[in-house]
Amino acid sequence: MAVRTGQQFLEGLKNDGREIWLDGELIQDVTTHPAFKGAAEHIAKLFDLQHKYPEIMTATCPETGEKFGITHLIPRSKEDIKRIRKAMKVWAEASVGLMGRSPDYMNTTFACFAGHADVWARRGNEQGARNMIAYQKYVRDNDLIMTHSIINPQVDRSVSEAEQGGGEVSLHKVGETEDSIIVRGARMLATLAPFADELTVYPGSDIRLQDKKYAICFAVPMNTPGLKFICRDSYSKERNNFDYPLSSRFDEMDAVVIFDDVHVPKDRVFMDGDTVGYSEVIGDGYWRNYIIFQAMNRALTKLEFAFGLGHMIADTTGVNAFDHVQEKLGEIWNMMEMTRAGVVAAEEGAFEVDGKGIWAPDDKPLIALRGLMPKWIPRATELLKVIGGGGYMLTPSLKDMNGPLANDITKYYQARNADAEQRIRLFRLGWDFIGSELAGRGDLYERFYLSDAYRMTALNYKVAEKEHAEMLVKQFLNEPVNELQATK
Ligand SMILES: Cc1cc2nc3c(=O)[nH]c(=O)nc-3n(C[C@H](O)[C@H](O)[C@H](O)COP(=O)(O)OP(=O)(O)OC[C@H]3O[C@@H](n4cnc5c(N)ncnc54)[C@H](O)[C@@H]3O)c2cc1C
């Protein structure tokens, strides 16, 4: 079953013993609980898309001849990168870019880890690297969804990971048996946790050389005994898709993970105690390139959606006749097209990594976009607010539409080129994109989904190639003063 159907995915989630907590309740079945059902069904659709468009969404395993989801592919050419992006775009468009953690995010990460396994094998960790390769094949061949939890909880960011809450809070190793290591502590967030099959743990920040017990990387099934997930509030609204067209299906959920003496089988341990290796994995740009590639494809889709939304709202109320509204729509278009340009540039600039036969997109346009997106997406939503004005408040619910005031609504909510229902649907969609709880969470996501964008932008400056830019400046600093200037 290398390419699962939506139905198989949902069956796999049912009552599997995972411990998902929401608002004081232990959720028995995420596929039927109203807070999770919509998102579960949306993810099931993503699986079905693999069957609907197999030529885009799948690849063939050279060893077994079996099909698998193409986002698990370890890219070995520029052509592979283009194929993967096409598939990522299909999935991104299915949620108009709102589900950042569609399965491709993690699939590509682990394809990169396995493709570049020699980074994991250093300092005698050959077995960890072999485990990584075997694990990636396992998730690929069973089409499993992974979540990841790479950041320790916020207790005191001014001290090391090992010093959080007296050393007890951050995830760490507490023991070992013949077959497993035992881990305890917490990790800050695991997005998609209620819907994932597997929880993965790997480095998200540097670690001190002496903090060996915190330097652990592994993967376990979501229903492993001792694992507890505490969700934030649900933003699904538990409402219909008329009232909340986006929240009702795209709340991918974020949860804190508690590890209560969890036994991790040794064949699922990728690193154990190598603090140098831990930092090296973070520094290996290869997987980061792919994550940002996925994220910018998704951001492009979100901006395309924002542009469509702005254009249709402005057209519906006739404000696109005004030049300042046109200018605002043009600004969203500018951001959208610059994002597209960056993604295409990354793809066209793809290169073979260290002559190892694996390929990566060019990271420069990607990390530049990564720095810009936390400004651009909030800017797009700000512009949408200005374009739509009070129209976002002219949004009666489905119950109102079907209630005693239905005739009044039909008359007084009409727009220039839309009847009342179409206009209300459009503005409710707009509000769900710019103002609902899901929208607020989306804003935070763009800022923090892969460490914080501010420090990453600062890092861009530090690692930037400066020679050429300096040369352009220096040519004016070292020239002899010419005579005309000298005689003045
Ligand atoms: C919606 C959402 C989903 C997420 N999903 C996941 C997930 O699935 N898996 C996962 O592992 N993580 C996830 N994260 C967590 C994410 O990785 C972190 O939010 C991110 O790494 C930043 O860490 P933090 O939130 O603890 O912020 P902090 O590190 O506490 O930063 C808060 C502020 O302090 C500043 N700051 C902190 N430390 C320093 C410093 N040393 N120097 C200068 N400034 C500093 C930051 O710039 C920022 O402005 C998610 C986050 C969000 C918001």
Tab-separated table of C-alpha atoms and ligand atoms in Angstrom, residues 101 147-151 154 157 188-191 254 441 444-445 448-452 454-455, ligand 1:
chain	number	residue	atom	x	y	z
A	101	ARG	CA	2.095	21.035	7.351
A	147	THR	CA	4.775	15.423	12.540
A	148	HIS	CA	7.932	16.844	14.076
A	149	SER	CA	8.773	18.417	17.354
A	150	ILE	CA	12.116	20.143	17.336
A	151	ILE	CA	11.888	22.962	19.899
A	154	GLN	CA	9.695	28.259	26.445
A	157	ARG	CA	15.209	31.379	26.535
A	188	MET	CA	6.946	22.720	22.416
A	189	LEU	CA	4.834	22.039	19.395
A	190	ALA	CA	3.896	19.309	16.990
A	191	THR	CA	1.640	20.691	14.287
A	254	ASP	CA	-0.699	22.502	17.149
A	441	ARG	CA	-2.726	31.548	13.833
A	444	LEU	CA	1.959	33.563	13.679
A	445	TYR	CA	2.830	30.499	11.627
A	448	PHE	CA	7.741	31.213	13.378
A	449	TYR	CA	7.173	27.945	11.551
A	450	LEU	CA	10.887	27.338	11.039
A	451	SER	CA	12.538	29.145	13.931
A	452	ASP	CA	11.990	32.870	13.942
A	454	TYR	CA	14.007	37.696	12.322
A	455	ARG	CA	17.029	35.795	13.493
B	1	LIG	C1	1.699	28.062	14.450
B	1	LIG	C2	3.003	27.435	14.848
B	1	LIG	C3	3.250	26.118	14.514
B	1	LIG	C4	4.435	25.489	14.904
B	1	LIG	N1	4.650	24.182	14.597
B	1	LIG	C5	5.763	23.565	15.036
B	1	LIG	C6	5.979	22.176	14.784
B	1	LIG	O1	5.202	21.508	14.136
B	1	LIG	N2	7.096	21.616	15.286
B	1	LIG	C7	8.005	22.333	15.994
B	1	LIG	O2	8.993	21.763	16.411
B	1	LIG	N3	7.841	23.644	16.236
B	1	LIG	C8	6.737	24.260	15.778
B	1	LIG	N4	6.560	25.588	16.044
B	1	LIG	C9	7.506	26.253	16.948
B	1	LIG	C10	8.511	27.069	16.228
B	1	LIG	O3	9.546	26.251	15.765
B	1	LIG	C11	8.992	28.125	17.207
B	1	LIG	O4	7.913	28.994	17.421
B	1	LIG	C12	10.179	28.887	16.702
B	1	LIG	O5	11.298	28.057	16.622
B	1	LIG	C13	10.548	30.060	17.611
B	1	LIG	O6	10.691	29.623	18.923
B	1	LIG	P1	9.762	30.193	20.082
B	1	LIG	O7	8.378	30.224	19.581
B	1	LIG	O8	10.052	29.448	21.285
B	1	LIG	O9	10.165	31.682	20.230
B	1	LIG	P2	11.318	32.246	21.119
B	1	LIG	O10	12.580	31.540	20.764
B	1	LIG	O11	10.936	32.240	22.539
B	1	LIG	O12	11.372	33.726	20.571
B	1	LIG	C14	10.469	34.752	21.012
B	1	LIG	C15	11.094	36.081	20.626
B	1	LIG	O13	12.353	36.244	21.262
B	1	LIG	C16	13.392	36.407	20.306
B	1	LIG	N5	14.550	35.606	20.731
B	1	LIG	C17	14.528	34.402	21.335
B	1	LIG	N6	15.778	33.968	21.549
B	1	LIG	C18	16.597	34.914	21.080
B	1	LIG	C19	18.010	35.047	21.008
B	1	LIG	N7	18.823	34.101	21.472
B	1	LIG	N8	18.512	36.137	20.425
B	1	LIG	C20	17.702	37.102	19.943
B	1	LIG	N9	16.355	37.036	19.983
B	1	LIG	C21	15.818	35.965	20.544
B	1	LIG	C22	12.825	35.872	18.999
B	1	LIG	O14	13.395	36.521	17.868
B	1	LIG	C23	11.342	36.179	19.117
B	1	LIG	O15	11.079	37.469	18.690
B	1	LIG	C24	5.398	26.229	15.620
B	1	LIG	C25	5.157	27.587	15.924
B	1	LIG	C26	3.979	28.170	15.547
B	1	LIG	C27	3.751	29.615	15.924
